[in-house]
mmCIF file of C-alpha atoms in Angstrom:
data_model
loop_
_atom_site.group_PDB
_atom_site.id
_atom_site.type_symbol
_atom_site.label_atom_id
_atom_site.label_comp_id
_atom_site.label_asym_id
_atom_site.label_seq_id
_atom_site.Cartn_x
_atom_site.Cartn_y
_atom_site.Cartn_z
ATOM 1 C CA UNK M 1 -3.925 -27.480 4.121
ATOM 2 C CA UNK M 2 -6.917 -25.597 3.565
ATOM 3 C CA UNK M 3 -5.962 -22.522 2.536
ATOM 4 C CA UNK M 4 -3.642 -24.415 -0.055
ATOM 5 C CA UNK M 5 -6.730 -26.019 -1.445
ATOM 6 C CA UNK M 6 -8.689 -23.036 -1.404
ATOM 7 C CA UNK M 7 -6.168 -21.102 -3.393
ATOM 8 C CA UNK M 8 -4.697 -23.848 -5.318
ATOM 9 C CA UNK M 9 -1.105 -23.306 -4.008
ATOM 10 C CA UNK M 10 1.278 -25.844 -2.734
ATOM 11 C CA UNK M 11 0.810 -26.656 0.778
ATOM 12 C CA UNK M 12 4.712 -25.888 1.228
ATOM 13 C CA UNK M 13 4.313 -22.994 -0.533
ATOM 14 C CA UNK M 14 1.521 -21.224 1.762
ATOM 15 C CA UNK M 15 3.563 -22.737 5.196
ATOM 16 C CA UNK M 16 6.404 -20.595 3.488
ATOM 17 C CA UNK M 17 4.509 -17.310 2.746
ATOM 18 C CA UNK M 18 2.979 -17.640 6.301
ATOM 19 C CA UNK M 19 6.146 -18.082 8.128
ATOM 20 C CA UNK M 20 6.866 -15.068 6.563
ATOM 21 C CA UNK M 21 3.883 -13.139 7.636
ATOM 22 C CA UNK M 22 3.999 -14.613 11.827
ATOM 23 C CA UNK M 23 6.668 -11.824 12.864
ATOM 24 C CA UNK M 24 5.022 -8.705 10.515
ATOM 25 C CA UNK M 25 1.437 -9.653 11.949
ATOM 26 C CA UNK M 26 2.372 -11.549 15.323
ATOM 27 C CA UNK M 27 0.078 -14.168 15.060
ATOM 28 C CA UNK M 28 0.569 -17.552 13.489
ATOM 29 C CA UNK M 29 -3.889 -17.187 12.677
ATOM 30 C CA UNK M 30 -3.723 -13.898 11.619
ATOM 31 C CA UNK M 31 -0.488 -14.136 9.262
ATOM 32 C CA UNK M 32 -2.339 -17.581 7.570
ATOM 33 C CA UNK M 33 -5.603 -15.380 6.801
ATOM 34 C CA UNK M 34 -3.171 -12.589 5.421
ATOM 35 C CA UNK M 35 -1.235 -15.156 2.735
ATOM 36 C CA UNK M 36 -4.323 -16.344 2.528
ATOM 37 C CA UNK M 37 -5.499 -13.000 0.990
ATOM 38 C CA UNK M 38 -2.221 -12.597 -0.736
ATOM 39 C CA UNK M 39 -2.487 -15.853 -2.464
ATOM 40 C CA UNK M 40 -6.073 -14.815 -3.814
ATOM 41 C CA UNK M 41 -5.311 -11.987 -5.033
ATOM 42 C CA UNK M 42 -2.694 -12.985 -6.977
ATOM 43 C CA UNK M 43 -5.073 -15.361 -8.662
ATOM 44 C CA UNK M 44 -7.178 -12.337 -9.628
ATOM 45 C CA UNK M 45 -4.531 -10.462 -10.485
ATOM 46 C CA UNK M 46 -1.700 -12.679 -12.578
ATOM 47 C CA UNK M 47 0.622 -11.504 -10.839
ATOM 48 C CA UNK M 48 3.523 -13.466 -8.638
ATOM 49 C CA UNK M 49 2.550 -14.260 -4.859
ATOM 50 C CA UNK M 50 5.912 -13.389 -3.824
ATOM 51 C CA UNK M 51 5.782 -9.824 -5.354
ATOM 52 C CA UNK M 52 2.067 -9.484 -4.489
ATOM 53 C CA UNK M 53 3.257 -11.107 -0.541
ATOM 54 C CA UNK M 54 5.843 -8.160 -0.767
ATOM 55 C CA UNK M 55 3.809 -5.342 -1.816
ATOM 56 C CA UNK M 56 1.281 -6.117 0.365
ATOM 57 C CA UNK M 57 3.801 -6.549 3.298
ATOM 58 C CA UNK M 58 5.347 -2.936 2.532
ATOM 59 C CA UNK M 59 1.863 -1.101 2.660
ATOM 60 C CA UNK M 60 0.159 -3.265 5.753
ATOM 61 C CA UNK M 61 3.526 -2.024 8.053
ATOM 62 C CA UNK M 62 3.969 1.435 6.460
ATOM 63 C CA UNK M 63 0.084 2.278 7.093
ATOM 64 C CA UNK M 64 -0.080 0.125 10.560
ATOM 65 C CA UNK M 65 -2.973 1.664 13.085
ATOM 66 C CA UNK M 66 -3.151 1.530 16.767
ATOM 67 C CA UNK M 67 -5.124 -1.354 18.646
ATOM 68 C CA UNK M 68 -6.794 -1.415 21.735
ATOM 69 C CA UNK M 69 -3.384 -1.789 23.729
ATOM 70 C CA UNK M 70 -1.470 0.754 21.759
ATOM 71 C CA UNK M 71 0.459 -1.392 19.953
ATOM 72 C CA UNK M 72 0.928 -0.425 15.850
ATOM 73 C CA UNK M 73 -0.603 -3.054 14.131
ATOM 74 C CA UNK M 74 -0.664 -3.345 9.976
ATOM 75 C CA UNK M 75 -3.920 -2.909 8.142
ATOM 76 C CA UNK M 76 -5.101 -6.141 7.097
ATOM 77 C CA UNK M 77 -4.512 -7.102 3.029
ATOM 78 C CA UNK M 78 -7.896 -7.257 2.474
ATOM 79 C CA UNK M 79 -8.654 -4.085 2.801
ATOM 80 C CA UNK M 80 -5.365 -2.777 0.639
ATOM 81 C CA UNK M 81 -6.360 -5.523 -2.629
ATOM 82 C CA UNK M 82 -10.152 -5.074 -2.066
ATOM 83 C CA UNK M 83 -9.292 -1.087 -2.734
ATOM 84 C CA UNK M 84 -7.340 -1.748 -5.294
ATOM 85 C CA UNK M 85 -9.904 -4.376 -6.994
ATOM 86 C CA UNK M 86 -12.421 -1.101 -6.701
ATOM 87 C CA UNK M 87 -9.967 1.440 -8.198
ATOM 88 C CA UNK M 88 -9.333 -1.117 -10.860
ATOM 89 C CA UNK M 89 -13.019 -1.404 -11.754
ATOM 90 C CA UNK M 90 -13.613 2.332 -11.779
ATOM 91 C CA UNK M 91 -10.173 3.920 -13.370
ATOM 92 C CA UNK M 92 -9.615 0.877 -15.514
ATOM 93 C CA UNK M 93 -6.424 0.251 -14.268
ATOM 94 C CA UNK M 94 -4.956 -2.737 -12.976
ATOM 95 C CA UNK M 95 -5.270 -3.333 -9.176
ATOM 96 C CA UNK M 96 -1.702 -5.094 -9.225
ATOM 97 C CA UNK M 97 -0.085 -2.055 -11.078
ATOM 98 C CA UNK M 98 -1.817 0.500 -7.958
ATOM 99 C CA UNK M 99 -0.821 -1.977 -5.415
ATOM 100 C CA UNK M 100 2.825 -1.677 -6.937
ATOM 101 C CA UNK M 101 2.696 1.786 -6.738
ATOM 102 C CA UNK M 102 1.360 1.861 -2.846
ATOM 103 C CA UNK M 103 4.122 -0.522 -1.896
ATOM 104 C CA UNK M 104 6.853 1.896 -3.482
ATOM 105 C CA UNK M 105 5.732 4.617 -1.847
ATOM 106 C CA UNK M 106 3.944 3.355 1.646
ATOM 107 C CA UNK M 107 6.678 4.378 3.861
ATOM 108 C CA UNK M 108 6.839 8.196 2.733
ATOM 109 C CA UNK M 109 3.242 8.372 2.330
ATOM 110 C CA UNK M 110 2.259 7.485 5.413
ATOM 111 C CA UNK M 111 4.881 9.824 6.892
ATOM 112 C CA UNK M 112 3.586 13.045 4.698
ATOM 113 C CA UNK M 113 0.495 11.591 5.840
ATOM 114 C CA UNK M 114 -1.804 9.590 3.120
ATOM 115 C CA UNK M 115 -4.260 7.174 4.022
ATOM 116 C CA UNK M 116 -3.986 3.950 2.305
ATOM 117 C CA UNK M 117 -7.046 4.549 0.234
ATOM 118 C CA UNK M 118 -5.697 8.168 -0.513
ATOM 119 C CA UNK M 119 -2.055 6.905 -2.266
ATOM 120 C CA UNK M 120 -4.040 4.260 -3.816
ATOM 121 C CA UNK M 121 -6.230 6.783 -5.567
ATOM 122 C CA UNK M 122 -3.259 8.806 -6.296
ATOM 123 C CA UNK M 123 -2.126 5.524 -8.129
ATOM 124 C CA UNK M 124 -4.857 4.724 -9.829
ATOM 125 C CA UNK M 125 -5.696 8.426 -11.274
ATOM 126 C CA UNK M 126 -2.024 9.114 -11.844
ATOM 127 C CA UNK M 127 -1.635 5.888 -14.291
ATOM 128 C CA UNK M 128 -5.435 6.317 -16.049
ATOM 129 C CA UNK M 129 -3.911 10.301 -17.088
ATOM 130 C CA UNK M 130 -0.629 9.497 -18.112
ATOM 131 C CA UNK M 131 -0.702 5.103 -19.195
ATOM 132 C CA UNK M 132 2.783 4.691 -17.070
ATOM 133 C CA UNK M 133 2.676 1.322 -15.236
ATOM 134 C CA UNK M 134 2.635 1.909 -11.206
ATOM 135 C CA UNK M 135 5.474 0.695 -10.729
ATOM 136 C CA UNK M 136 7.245 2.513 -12.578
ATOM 137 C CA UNK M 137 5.115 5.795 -11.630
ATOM 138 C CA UNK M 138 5.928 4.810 -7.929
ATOM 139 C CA UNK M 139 9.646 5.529 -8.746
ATOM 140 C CA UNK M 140 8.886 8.907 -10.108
ATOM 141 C CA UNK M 141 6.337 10.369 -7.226
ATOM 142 C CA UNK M 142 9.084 8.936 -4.827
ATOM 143 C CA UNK M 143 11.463 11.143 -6.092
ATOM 144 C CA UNK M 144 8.817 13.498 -6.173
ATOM 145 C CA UNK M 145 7.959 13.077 -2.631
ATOM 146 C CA UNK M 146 11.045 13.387 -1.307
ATOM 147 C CA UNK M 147 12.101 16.119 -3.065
ATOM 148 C CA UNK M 148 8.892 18.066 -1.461
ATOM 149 C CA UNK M 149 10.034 16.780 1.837
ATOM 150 C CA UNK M 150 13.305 18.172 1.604
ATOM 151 C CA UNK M 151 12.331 21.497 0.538
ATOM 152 C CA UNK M 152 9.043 21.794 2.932
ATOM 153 C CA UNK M 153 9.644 25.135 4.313
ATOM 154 C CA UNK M 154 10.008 26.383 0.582
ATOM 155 C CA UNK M 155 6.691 24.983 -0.700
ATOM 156 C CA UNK M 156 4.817 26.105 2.741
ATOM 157 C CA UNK M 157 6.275 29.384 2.183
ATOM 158 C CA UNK M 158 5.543 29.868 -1.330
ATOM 159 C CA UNK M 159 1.436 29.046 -0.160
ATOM 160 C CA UNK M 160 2.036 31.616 2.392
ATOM 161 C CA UNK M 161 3.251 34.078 0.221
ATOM 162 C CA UNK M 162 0.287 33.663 -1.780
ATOM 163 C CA UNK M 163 -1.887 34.184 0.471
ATOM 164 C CA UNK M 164 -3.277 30.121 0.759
ATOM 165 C CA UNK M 165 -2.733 30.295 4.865
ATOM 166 C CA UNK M 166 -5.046 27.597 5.218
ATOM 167 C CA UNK M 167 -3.234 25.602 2.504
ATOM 168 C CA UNK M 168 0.158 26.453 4.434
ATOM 169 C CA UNK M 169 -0.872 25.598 7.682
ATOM 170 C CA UNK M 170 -2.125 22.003 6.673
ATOM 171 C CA UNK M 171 0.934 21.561 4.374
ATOM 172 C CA UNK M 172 3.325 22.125 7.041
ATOM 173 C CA UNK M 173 1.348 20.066 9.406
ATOM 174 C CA UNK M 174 1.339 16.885 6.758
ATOM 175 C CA UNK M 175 5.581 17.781 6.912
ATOM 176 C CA UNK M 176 5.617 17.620 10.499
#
């Protein structure tokens, strides 16, 4: 009950969201601290807790990190809205909008290999320069994305042929 009075949800409401979360973070504790989060920022942001609950979900899993045991774990929320918050602040842009755009593109990002913070960034700069919401900027640069993946050989070649070995080298590293 305290989380629902600290965020001013209904009780059945939070039990929901964190029944969600027990199977994506494995603990009953740990997936009540995460709606927790979720449920705050929301309140920051205006946006729905089941669409911020979602977006968060997508990037925690898609940018998961090793614990002490091995095991892939995903990043806590707090550290995907409190980014987001600070992007906001210093592009102008609103922090639901980037976290919108992470969420669309988590999965490929991580694989091409972004950081969190890095797609986030990406997010935020990409809707300051052109005024397209993330969301729907996270459907373009997914297209985007995989198009690049697809033709990988092409663009590493085309760095190589220009003489940008370095470039090449790290480009068909991130493409595995």
């Amino acid at each position: 009950f305290n989380v629902a009075e600290e965020t001013g949800r209904p009780a059945d409401e939070v039990a929901f969201v964190t029944r969600q979360l027990v199977p994506v973070f494995g603990q009953p504790e740990r997936a009540l601290k995460e709606a927790k989060t979720a449920f705050k920022f929301a309140e920051v942001t205006g946006l729905d807790p089941k669409e911020i609950n979602d977006s968060l979900t997508a990037t925690a899993v898609s940018f998961g990190e090793l614990n002490a045991e091995g095991a892939r774990v995903p990043i806590t929320f707090k550290r995907i809205a409190d980014n987001a918050i600070d992007l906001e602040n210093r592009f102008g842009v609103q922090a639901a909008e980037t976290v919108k755009f992470t969420a669309d593109l988590a999965p490929l990002g991580a694989e091409l290999g972004f950081t969190p913070e890095q797609l986030q960034g990406l997010g935020a700069a990409a809707q300051k320069g052109s005024g397209i919401t993330g969301g729907a900027l996270g459907e373009m640069f997914s297209r985007i994305f995989a198009s690049l993946q697809e033709k990988a050989p092409d663009v590493v070649g085309v760095f190589k042929g220009a003489g940008f070995d370095d470039v090449a080298d790290r480009l068909a590293e991130a493409y595995g």
